[in-house]
Amino acid sequence: MSNAATRVTGQDHIWSVSEHLEDILTTVRPLEPIELHLLDAQGCVLVEDVTVPVSLPPFDNSSMDGYAVRVADVSGASEEFPAVLTVVGDVAAGQAAQPAVGPGQAARIMTGAPLPPGAEAVVPVEWTDGGLGAGPVSGMRAHSAAPEAAYGRVHVYRPAEARAHVRAKGSDVKAGERALEAGTVLGPPQIALLAAIGRGTVRVRPRPRVVVLSTGSELVQPGEELEDGQIYDSNSFALTAAARDAGAMAYRVGAVADDADTLRATIEDQLIRADLIVTTGGVSVGAYDVVKEALSYVGDEDEAGSGIEFRKLAMQPGKPQGFGSIGPDHTPLLALPGNPVSSYVSFELFVRPAIRALMGLADVHRPTTRAVLEAGKALSSPAAKRQFLRGRYDAGTGTVTPVGGAGSHLIAALAHADALIVIPEDTTSVEPGTEVEVVLLG
Amino acid sequence: MSNAATRVTGQDHIWSVSEHLEDILTTVRPLEPIELHLLDAQGCVLVEDVTVPVSLPPFDNSSMDGYAVRVADVSGASEEFPAVLTVVGDVAAGQAAQPAVGPGQAARIMTGAPLPPGAEAVVPVEWTDGGLGAGPVSGMRAHSAAPEAAYGRVHVYRPAEARAHVRAKGSDVKAGERALEAGTVLGPPQIALLAAIGRGTVRVRPRPRVVVLSTGSELVQPGEELEDGQIYDSNSFALTAAARDAGAMAYRVGAVADDADTLRATIEDQLIRADLIVTTGGVSVGAYDVVKEALSYVGDEDEAGSGIEFRKLAMQPGKPQGFGSIGPDHTPLLALPGNPVSSYVSFELFVRPAIRALMGLADVHRPTTRAVLEAGKALSSPAAKRQFLRGRYDAGTGTVTPVGGAGSHLIAALAHADALIVIPEDTTSVEPGTEVEVVLLG
């Protein structure tokens, strides 16, 4: 380690935000697909084209509660001159055997039940006397209370055309059609369709398992007592929550003290359950920046492109960043700065896209828009750095208002922001009324 | 039950969508708050105003890796005439004892570490020789590799004003200030702030536990073989997924056969873990509509306003609906129609707002917008019914295009829709080019 100072001073290239992001997105590959039960696949990306194995509905069935009839038998029926038919039984949904409907006959049929043999149409129960002989009814009597209503006679007061109130087999989707394309994100309606065509499992990219750990000997778990020089660990909580929001299964390891051996052992332990590791703190130029110190040993130095590289970015906040891969599976690792606002902004810009790339999502970025800056005075921004200020966006007026100042430690302001105001590298001052780019944190 | 037909025919009032929704939202009360750990409270509504117990940062600290100095000692320092100071030790973050900085002295200090006694400002390490005596450096040597660098001499090449690179105690938030107001939804930045001020737990309304069960003797679990007259159960999957999306903890019970005793026993079993019960199927006018049949026994008929009421709504799809409360805790229950598209649309219109009302959210509704109808021909809609058609919304052009037809069984179309097109009760035809209301399914 006698060359430690040399190594640090040698890294003089300043990365732009775009370069760093591009490096991450060209390195992080989508996770290998696995077969998951439908409800476990919610929010995941389908990797197969799903074909309909059986037509929906799988058989001609009734769209109403009513009577299955032959068209000729109800031709010309009216309230004055009803058709009077013999009821040969019930056809309920899910009932195996169905009575055949011959001339002069009807079967009482329920919504979704198969059209019985011989029947050509369904007349809704509201067009009949329901077997009671006292004019039109608005519903059937429950079978459990009046089993005799499955038989007897029914008066039908209106005619019906062939196929009236019948849903034809295959009228929704036909066997062999494509139900869903590879790349579809599985939300509730897609899960509905997959279940409806009988798919109990589907092949998807799983949710990434993201391990979040913060570093810093000054960090204390919230709820405990602070001693002199200590602060509460907020990063491991914030980034675990943010990783979940991005779609990951997140594991919070919590704060690790500034000791390289402990940190290295902790990370090596966590590799077994990590598709992505996120650390905060210890990435700058200080003498106790142990993430930097520890991770130069964890990388697979024999493998091209592996190992963690620490960089300076042309951005504020979030200048020091580490990125690379570690361990036998080349698990990607993002090392974020320790300041809570810096780490949160870094998460939004770099970790969230990485998580969504692991999921195989086509669109990995937060939506952005343009908004008019509403502020009491001009905003200043350092030259040659892309600055991200916290703001509140008003979609109604198309304006954005800064919340708190530029200081990277204003975590209270962050909690009241819903957008990041982006000030480009070549801009050092933005007047109120200027149109600016805004990242919507949603 | 001899009056079953009478009871059904007696319910002649047709409810509007708005009346039914209003009845639900005036009945369903927010859940009682509980104290949850921060990460368990993600997405929940805070019910207390949270005050800052200790100022942030809790002590003056360094915003840079560098040297803590006295201003007079570095006054006029330059590369040609550096100030040469004796380094009295390191101040790392989280280190309990700090060396005092006397005249002519400096302490090597890390970002976040407390400003030591006697020091007035911090000079960044880049403005010094880092103790190496060879001009400006870009970082410190790791303490583990070069412990001697905590002592010795440092050349400082620039002056510093009082408080330079010092974050003042309380400059982010001050003790006694309000951090978050009751009613705030806890996302990652709010969790960050709560952790930072030391809150390990917070008082929130919990996520509602929603039990979803579908009914129908024709229903088969996806993945199994269909026999004649059977279809796959999709509702219990779709609504469980949709309930989760709405913020609930959802339990899928699956399909229950059309038998009133079995259904009643199943629902009574589930009451113990339900804040809300959602059923599908069995709510219409058929002779085997067991939800209707079973739930007239489960209600607390002694209690005003309890019990389940079955209604006809002026809407398509989704005409038959049940709503009320059951069991000793008056657990709200929504009984939706069994057709997959009807049940999904009913979920969006009625169950989702109920879940969000249980969570105590101020805004329980999906966002709506106006869009220009893009279609090959006019859309027809039944008179005196509010119709909900599936559509795809294009925010860029402000247009919406119907997907599939009006038939309530078009589950394939639903899986390709991202919006519902609303056609009001008094409209029976909508020409292409007309502006329509659109519910964004997000």
CSV table of C-alpha atoms in Angstrom, one decimal, chain B residues 39-411:
chain,number,residue,atom,x,y,z
B,39,LEU,CA,-39.0,0.0,6.7
B,40,ASP,CA,-42.3,-1.6,7.6
B,41,ALA,CA,-43.9,1.8,7.4
B,42,GLN,CA,-42.9,2.4,3.8
B,43,GLY,CA,-45.8,3.6,1.7
B,44,CYS,CA,-48.0,4.2,4.8
B,45,VAL,CA,-49.6,7.4,6.0
B,46,LEU,CA,-48.0,9.1,9.1
B,47,VAL,CA,-50.6,9.9,11.7
B,48,GLU,CA,-48.4,12.1,14.0
B,49,ASP,CA,-46.6,15.4,13.4
B,50,VAL,CA,-42.9,14.4,13.8
B,51,THR,CA,-40.7,17.0,15.6
B,52,VAL,CA,-37.0,17.1,15.3
B,53,PRO,CA,-35.6,15.9,18.7
B,54,VAL,CA,-32.0,16.8,18.0
B,55,SER,CA,-30.5,19.4,15.6
B,56,LEU,CA,-29.0,18.1,12.4
B,57,PRO,CA,-26.1,18.0,12.0
B,58,PRO,CA,-25.8,17.5,15.8
B,59,PHE,CA,-22.4,19.1,16.0
B,60,ASP,CA,-20.2,21.4,13.8
B,61,ASN,CA,-18.4,19.1,11.4
B,62,SER,CA,-16.2,19.1,8.3
B,63,SER,CA,-17.7,19.0,4.9
B,64,MET,CA,-14.4,18.0,3.3
B,65,ASP,CA,-11.4,15.7,3.9
B,66,GLY,CA,-8.7,18.0,4.9
B,67,TYR,CA,-7.1,19.8,7.9
B,68,ALA,CA,-8.8,21.6,10.7
B,69,VAL,CA,-6.9,24.9,11.3
B,70,ARG,CA,-7.0,28.2,13.0
B,71,VAL,CA,-7.7,31.0,10.6
B,72,ALA,CA,-4.7,33.2,11.6
B,73,ASP,CA,-2.3,30.4,11.0
B,74,VAL,CA,-3.2,30.1,7.3
B,75,SER,CA,-3.8,33.8,6.6
B,76,GLY,CA,-1.9,34.7,3.4
B,77,ALA,CA,-0.8,31.2,2.7
B,78,SER,CA,0.1,30.4,-1.0
B,79,GLU,CA,2.0,27.8,-3.0
B,80,GLU,CA,5.0,30.0,-2.9
B,81,PHE,CA,4.7,30.8,0.8
B,82,PRO,CA,2.8,27.9,2.4
B,83,ALA,CA,1.7,27.9,6.0
B,84,VAL,CA,3.6,25.0,7.7
B,85,LEU,CA,1.6,23.5,10.6
B,86,THR,CA,2.2,20.7,13.1
B,87,VAL,CA,-0.3,17.9,12.7
B,88,VAL,CA,-1.6,16.9,16.1
B,89,GLY,CA,-3.6,13.8,15.0
B,90,ASP,CA,-6.6,12.6,13.1
B,91,VAL,CA,-10.2,13.5,13.6
B,92,ALA,CA,-12.2,10.7,12.0
B,93,ALA,CA,-16.0,10.5,11.9
B,94,GLY,CA,-17.3,8.6,14.9
B,95,GLN,CA,-14.1,9.0,16.9
B,96,ALA,CA,-14.8,9.9,20.5
B,97,ALA,CA,-11.8,12.0,21.6
B,98,GLN,CA,-10.5,14.8,19.4
B,99,PRO,CA,-7.1,16.5,19.7
B,100,ALA,CA,-7.3,20.2,20.5
B,101,VAL,CA,-5.8,22.5,17.8
B,102,GLY,CA,-3.5,25.1,19.2
B,103,PRO,CA,-1.7,28.0,17.5
B,104,GLY,CA,0.6,26.7,14.7
B,105,GLN,CA,-1.2,23.3,14.8
B,106,ALA,CA,-3.7,21.4,12.5
B,107,ALA,CA,-5.6,18.2,12.9
B,108,ARG,CA,-6.2,16.0,9.9
B,109,ILE,CA,-10.0,15.8,9.6
B,110,MET,CA,-12.4,13.6,7.6
B,111,THR,CA,-15.7,14.5,6.1
B,112,GLY,CA,-18.4,14.4,8.8
B,113,ALA,CA,-16.0,14.4,11.7
B,114,PRO,CA,-16.6,17.0,14.5
B,115,LEU,CA,-14.6,20.2,14.2
B,116,PRO,CA,-12.0,19.8,17.0
B,117,PRO,CA,-11.6,22.3,19.9
B,118,GLY,CA,-9.6,25.3,18.8
B,119,ALA,CA,-10.1,24.9,15.1
B,120,GLU,CA,-12.0,27.5,13.2
B,121,ALA,CA,-12.0,26.3,9.6
B,122,VAL,CA,-11.2,23.3,7.4
B,123,VAL,CA,-8.8,23.5,4.4
B,124,PRO,CA,-9.4,20.7,1.9
B,125,VAL,CA,-6.6,18.2,1.5
B,126,GLU,CA,-6.2,19.3,-2.1
B,127,TRP,CA,-5.0,22.7,-0.9
B,128,THR,CA,-2.2,21.0,1.0
B,129,ASP,CA,0.8,18.7,0.5
B,130,GLY,CA,-1.0,16.0,2.6
B,131,GLY,CA,2.2,15.9,4.8
B,132,LEU,CA,4.3,14.6,1.9
B,133,GLY,CA,6.2,17.8,1.2
B,134,ALA,CA,5.9,17.6,-2.5
B,135,GLY,CA,3.2,20.1,-3.6
B,136,PRO,CA,-0.6,19.8,-3.7
B,137,VAL,CA,-2.1,16.3,-3.5
B,138,SER,CA,-5.5,15.0,-4.6
B,139,GLY,CA,-6.1,12.8,-1.6
B,140,MET,CA,-4.9,11.4,1.7
B,141,ARG,CA,-3.0,8.1,2.2
B,142,ALA,CA,-5.1,5.5,3.9
B,143,HIS,CA,-4.5,5.6,7.7
B,144,SER,CA,-4.0,1.8,7.7
B,145,ALA,CA,-1.2,2.1,5.2
B,146,ALA,CA,0.5,5.2,6.6
B,147,PRO,CA,-0.5,5.9,10.2
B,148,GLU,CA,2.4,8.3,10.5
B,149,ALA,CA,0.5,10.8,8.3
B,150,ALA,CA,-1.7,11.6,11.3
B,151,TYR,CA,1.3,13.4,12.7
B,152,GLY,CA,4.3,15.4,11.3
B,153,ARG,CA,3.9,18.6,9.3
B,154,VAL,CA,1.6,19.8,6.6
B,155,HIS,CA,2.1,22.6,4.1
B,156,VAL,CA,-1.1,24.6,3.5
B,157,TYR,CA,-1.2,26.5,0.2
B,158,ARG,CA,-4.3,28.7,0.6
B,159,PRO,CA,-5.9,30.7,3.3
B,160,ALA,CA,-9.4,29.9,4.8
B,161,GLU,CA,-12.1,32.1,6.2
B,162,ALA,CA,-13.6,31.4,9.5
B,163,ARG,CA,-16.1,28.5,9.2
B,164,ALA,CA,-14.9,27.5,5.8
B,165,HIS,CA,-16.0,24.0,4.9
B,166,VAL,CA,-17.7,23.7,8.3
B,167,ARG,CA,-21.3,22.5,8.5
B,168,ALA,CA,-22.8,24.3,11.4
B,169,LYS,CA,-24.8,22.4,14.0
B,170,GLY,CA,-28.5,22.7,13.2
B,171,SER,CA,-27.9,24.0,9.7
B,172,ASP,CA,-30.1,21.3,8.2
B,173,VAL,CA,-32.9,21.1,10.8
B,174,LYS,CA,-33.1,22.4,14.4
B,175,ALA,CA,-34.4,20.6,17.4
B,176,GLY,CA,-38.1,21.4,17.9
B,177,GLU,CA,-38.8,22.1,14.2
B,178,ARG,CA,-41.5,20.0,12.5
B,179,ALA,CA,-39.8,17.3,10.3
B,180,LEU,CA,-43.0,15.8,8.8
B,181,GLU,CA,-46.7,16.5,9.1
B,182,ALA,CA,-49.4,14.0,9.9
B,183,GLY,CA,-50.8,12.8,6.7
B,184,THR,CA,-47.5,12.5,4.9
B,185,VAL,CA,-47.0,9.3,2.8
B,186,LEU,CA,-43.7,7.7,3.8
B,187,GLY,CA,-41.5,7.2,0.7
B,188,PRO,CA,-37.7,6.7,0.7
B,189,PRO,CA,-36.8,10.4,1.3
B,190,GLN,CA,-39.2,10.7,4.2
B,191,ILE,CA,-37.8,7.5,5.7
B,192,ALA,CA,-34.3,9.0,5.2
B,193,LEU,CA,-35.3,12.1,7.3
B,194,LEU,CA,-37.0,10.0,10.0
B,195,ALA,CA,-33.9,7.8,10.3
B,196,ALA,CA,-31.6,10.9,10.3
B,197,ILE,CA,-33.4,12.4,13.3
B,198,GLY,CA,-33.2,9.1,15.1
B,199,ARG,CA,-36.7,7.7,14.8
B,200,GLY,CA,-36.6,4.0,14.7
B,201,THR,CA,-40.4,3.6,14.7
B,202,VAL,CA,-43.3,5.8,13.6
B,203,ARG,CA,-47.0,5.8,14.1
B,204,VAL,CA,-48.8,5.1,10.8
B,205,ARG,CA,-52.0,3.5,9.5
B,206,PRO,CA,-50.9,0.0,8.5
B,207,ARG,CA,-51.4,-1.6,5.1
B,208,PRO,CA,-54.9,-3.2,5.0
B,209,ARG,CA,-55.0,-7.0,4.9
B,210,VAL,CA,-57.3,-7.9,2.0
B,211,VAL,CA,-58.7,-11.4,1.5
B,212,VAL,CA,-59.6,-12.2,-2.1
B,213,LEU,CA,-61.7,-15.2,-3.0
B,214,SER,CA,-63.5,-16.2,-6.1
B,215,THR,CA,-66.6,-18.3,-6.3
B,216,GLY,CA,-67.8,-20.7,-8.9
B,217,SER,CA,-68.0,-24.5,-9.3
B,218,GLU,CA,-66.7,-24.1,-12.8
B,219,LEU,CA,-63.4,-22.7,-11.7
B,220,VAL,CA,-60.1,-24.6,-12.0
B,221,GLN,CA,-56.7,-23.6,-10.7
B,222,PRO,CA,-54.4,-22.5,-13.6
B,223,GLY,CA,-51.9,-25.2,-14.5
B,224,GLU,CA,-54.5,-28.0,-14.0
B,225,GLU,CA,-56.5,-29.8,-16.7
B,226,LEU,CA,-59.8,-28.3,-17.8
B,227,GLU,CA,-62.8,-30.7,-18.0
B,228,ASP,CA,-66.0,-30.0,-19.9
B,229,GLY,CA,-67.8,-26.8,-18.8
B,230,GLN,CA,-64.8,-25.6,-16.7
B,231,ILE,CA,-62.8,-22.5,-17.0
B,232,TYR,CA,-59.7,-21.3,-15.2
B,233,ASP,CA,-59.9,-19.1,-12.1
B,234,SER,CA,-58.4,-15.8,-13.1
B,235,ASN,CA,-60.2,-13.3,-10.7
B,236,SER,CA,-58.5,-14.4,-7.5
B,237,PHE,CA,-55.1,-13.9,-9.1
B,238,ALA,CA,-55.9,-10.6,-10.8
B,239,LEU,CA,-57.5,-9.0,-7.8
B,240,THR,CA,-54.8,-10.2,-5.4
B,241,ALA,CA,-52.3,-8.6,-7.7
B,242,ALA,CA,-54.4,-5.4,-8.0
B,243,ALA,CA,-54.9,-5.2,-4.2
B,244,ARG,CA,-51.1,-5.3,-3.7
B,245,ASP,CA,-50.7,-2.6,-6.3
B,246,ALA,CA,-53.2,-0.5,-4.4
B,247,GLY,CA,-51.0,-0.8,-1.3
B,248,ALA,CA,-52.6,-3.7,0.5
B,249,MET,CA,-51.2,-6.9,1.9
B,250,ALA,CA,-53.3,-9.3,-0.1
B,251,TYR,CA,-54.2,-13.0,0.6
B,252,ARG,CA,-55.5,-15.1,-2.2
B,253,VAL,CA,-57.9,-17.8,-1.0
B,254,GLY,CA,-58.7,-19.0,-4.4
B,255,ALA,CA,-61.9,-20.5,-5.8
B,256,VAL,CA,-64.7,-21.7,-3.6
B,257,ALA,CA,-67.4,-23.9,-5.1
B,258,ASP,CA,-71.0,-22.7,-5.4
B,259,ASP,CA,-72.2,-24.0,-2.1
B,260,ALA,CA,-73.5,-21.5,0.5
B,261,ASP,CA,-72.4,-23.3,3.6
B,262,THR,CA,-68.9,-23.8,2.3
B,263,LEU,CA,-68.6,-20.2,1.3
B,264,ARG,CA,-70.0,-19.0,4.6
B,265,ALA,CA,-67.5,-21.1,6.5
B,266,THR,CA,-64.6,-20.0,4.4
B,267,ILE,CA,-65.5,-16.3,4.9
B,268,GLU,CA,-65.9,-16.7,8.6
B,269,ASP,CA,-62.5,-18.4,8.8
B,270,GLN,CA,-60.9,-15.6,6.9
B,271,LEU,CA,-62.3,-12.8,9.1
B,272,ILE,CA,-59.5,-13.2,11.5
B,273,ARG,CA,-56.9,-11.9,9.0
B,274,ALA,CA,-59.1,-9.5,7.0
B,275,ASP,CA,-59.5,-5.7,7.1
B,276,LEU,CA,-61.4,-6.1,3.8
B,277,ILE,CA,-62.9,-9.0,2.0
B,278,VAL,CA,-63.4,-9.1,-1.7
B,279,THR,CA,-65.4,-11.9,-3.4
B,280,THR,CA,-66.1,-12.4,-7.1
B,281,GLY,CA,-69.1,-14.1,-8.6
B,282,GLY,CA,-72.5,-15.2,-7.3
B,283,VAL,CA,-74.0,-11.7,-7.0
B,284,SER,CA,-76.5,-11.7,-9.9
B,285,VAL,CA,-80.0,-13.0,-10.3
B,286,GLY,CA,-79.3,-16.7,-11.0
B,287,ALA,CA,-80.4,-19.7,-8.9
B,288,TYR,CA,-76.8,-20.6,-7.9
B,289,ASP,CA,-75.6,-17.1,-6.9
B,290,VAL,CA,-74.3,-18.3,-3.6
B,291,VAL,CA,-72.5,-15.2,-2.5
B,292,LYS,CA,-75.8,-13.4,-2.3
B,293,GLU,CA,-77.4,-16.5,-0.7
B,294,ALA,CA,-74.6,-17.0,1.9
B,295,LEU,CA,-74.0,-13.5,2.9
B,296,SER,CA,-77.5,-12.7,4.0
B,297,TYR,CA,-76.7,-15.0,7.0
B,298,VAL,CA,-73.2,-13.7,7.8
B,299,GLY,CA,-74.2,-10.1,8.5
B,300,ASP,CA,-74.8,-8.7,11.9
B,301,GLU,CA,-78.4,-8.0,11.5
B,302,ASP,CA,-78.8,-6.4,14.9
B,303,GLU,CA,-76.3,-3.7,14.1
B,304,ALA,CA,-77.4,-0.7,12.2
B,305,GLY,CA,-75.6,-0.4,8.9
B,306,SER,CA,-74.2,-3.9,8.9
B,307,GLY,CA,-74.9,-6.8,6.7
B,308,ILE,CA,-74.3,-7.1,2.9
B,309,GLU,CA,-76.7,-5.4,0.5
B,310,PHE,CA,-76.9,-6.5,-3.1
B,311,ARG,CA,-77.5,-3.9,-5.7
B,312,LYS,CA,-78.0,-3.2,-9.4
B,313,LEU,CA,-75.7,-0.4,-10.6
B,314,ALA,CA,-76.3,1.8,-13.7
B,315,MET,CA,-73.0,0.7,-15.2
B,316,GLN,CA,-71.6,-1.6,-17.8
B,317,PRO,CA,-69.8,-3.8,-17.1
B,318,GLY,CA,-70.4,-4.5,-13.5
B,319,LYS,CA,-74.1,-4.2,-12.9
B,320,PRO,CA,-74.6,-6.5,-9.9
B,321,GLN,CA,-72.6,-5.5,-6.8
B,322,GLY,CA,-72.7,-6.3,-3.2
B,323,PHE,CA,-71.4,-4.2,-0.3
B,324,GLY,CA,-71.6,-4.1,3.4
B,325,SER,CA,-69.9,-5.4,6.5
B,326,ILE,CA,-69.8,-8.7,8.2
B,327,GLY,CA,-68.6,-10.4,11.4
B,328,PRO,CA,-68.0,-9.2,14.9
B,329,ASP,CA,-65.6,-6.4,13.7
B,330,HIS,CA,-67.9,-5.2,10.9
B,331,THR,CA,-65.3,-6.1,8.4
B,332,PRO,CA,-66.2,-4.4,5.1
B,333,LEU,CA,-66.9,-6.7,2.2
B,334,LEU,CA,-67.3,-6.0,-1.5
B,335,ALA,CA,-68.9,-8.7,-3.6
B,336,LEU,CA,-68.0,-8.2,-7.2
B,337,PRO,CA,-69.5,-9.8,-10.3
B,338,GLY,CA,-67.7,-13.0,-11.5
B,339,ASN,CA,-66.9,-12.1,-15.1
B,340,PRO,CA,-63.2,-11.3,-15.2
B,341,VAL,CA,-63.5,-7.9,-16.9
B,342,SER,CA,-66.5,-6.9,-14.8
B,343,SER,CA,-64.6,-7.8,-11.6
B,344,TYR,CA,-61.5,-6.0,-12.7
B,345,VAL,CA,-63.3,-2.8,-13.6
B,346,SER,CA,-65.3,-3.1,-10.4
B,347,PHE,CA,-62.1,-3.4,-8.4
B,348,GLU,CA,-60.7,-0.3,-10.0
B,349,LEU,CA,-63.8,1.7,-9.4
B,350,PHE,CA,-64.7,0.5,-5.9
B,351,VAL,CA,-62.2,-1.7,-4.2
B,352,ARG,CA,-59.1,0.3,-4.9
B,353,PRO,CA,-60.6,3.5,-3.4
B,354,ALA,CA,-61.8,1.4,-0.4
B,355,ILE,CA,-58.2,0.1,0.2
B,356,ARG,CA,-56.8,3.6,-0.1
B,357,ALA,CA,-59.4,4.9,2.3
B,358,LEU,CA,-58.4,2.2,4.8
B,359,MET,CA,-54.8,3.4,4.5
B,360,GLY,CA,-55.9,6.9,5.3
B,361,LEU,CA,-54.7,8.3,2.0
B,362,ALA,CA,-56.2,11.7,1.1
B,363,ASP,CA,-56.4,10.8,-2.6
B,364,VAL,CA,-58.1,7.5,-3.1
B,365,HIS,CA,-58.8,7.8,-6.9
B,366,ARG,CA,-56.9,7.0,-10.0
B,367,PRO,CA,-55.9,10.1,-12.0
B,368,THR,CA,-58.3,11.0,-14.8
B,369,THR,CA,-57.8,13.1,-17.8
B,370,ARG,CA,-59.7,14.2,-21.0
B,371,ALA,CA,-58.7,12.7,-24.3
B,372,VAL,CA,-59.9,12.7,-27.9
B,373,LEU,CA,-61.5,9.5,-29.0
B,374,GLU,CA,-59.6,7.9,-31.9
B,375,ALA,CA,-61.8,5.1,-33.4
B,376,GLY,CA,-62.9,3.8,-36.7
B,377,LYS,CA,-66.6,4.3,-35.9
B,378,ALA,CA,-68.8,5.7,-33.3
B,379,LEU,CA,-68.9,3.9,-29.9
B,380,SER,CA,-72.4,3.0,-28.7
B,381,SER,CA,-73.3,2.8,-25.1
B,382,PRO,CA,-76.5,1.7,-23.3
B,383,ALA,CA,-78.8,4.5,-22.2
B,384,ALA,CA,-78.9,5.3,-18.5
B,385,LYS,CA,-75.7,3.4,-17.8
B,386,ARG,CA,-72.1,4.6,-17.3
B,387,GLN,CA,-70.0,2.5,-19.6
B,388,PHE,CA,-66.3,1.7,-19.1
B,389,LEU,CA,-64.5,0.7,-22.2
B,390,ARG,CA,-60.9,-0.5,-22.2
B,391,GLY,CA,-58.5,1.8,-24.1
B,392,ARG,CA,-55.0,2.8,-24.8
B,393,TYR,CA,-54.1,6.4,-23.9
B,394,ASP,CA,-51.4,8.3,-25.7
B,395,ALA,CA,-50.2,11.3,-23.6
B,396,GLY,CA,-48.2,12.7,-26.5
B,397,THR,CA,-51.2,13.2,-28.8
B,398,GLY,CA,-53.9,13.4,-26.1
B,399,THR,CA,-55.9,10.6,-27.7
B,400,VAL,CA,-57.4,7.4,-26.5
B,401,THR,CA,-58.1,4.3,-28.7
B,402,PRO,CA,-60.6,1.6,-27.6
B,403,VAL,CA,-59.0,-1.9,-27.2
B,404,GLY,CA,-61.4,-4.8,-27.9
B,405,GLY,CA,-65.2,-4.4,-27.9
B,406,ALA,CA,-67.7,-3.6,-25.2
B,407,GLY,CA,-68.2,-7.2,-24.3
B,408,SER,CA,-67.4,-7.7,-20.6
B,409,HIS,CA,-65.6,-11.0,-21.3
B,410,LEU,CA,-62.8,-9.6,-23.3
B,411,ILE,CA,-60.0,-10.3,-20.9
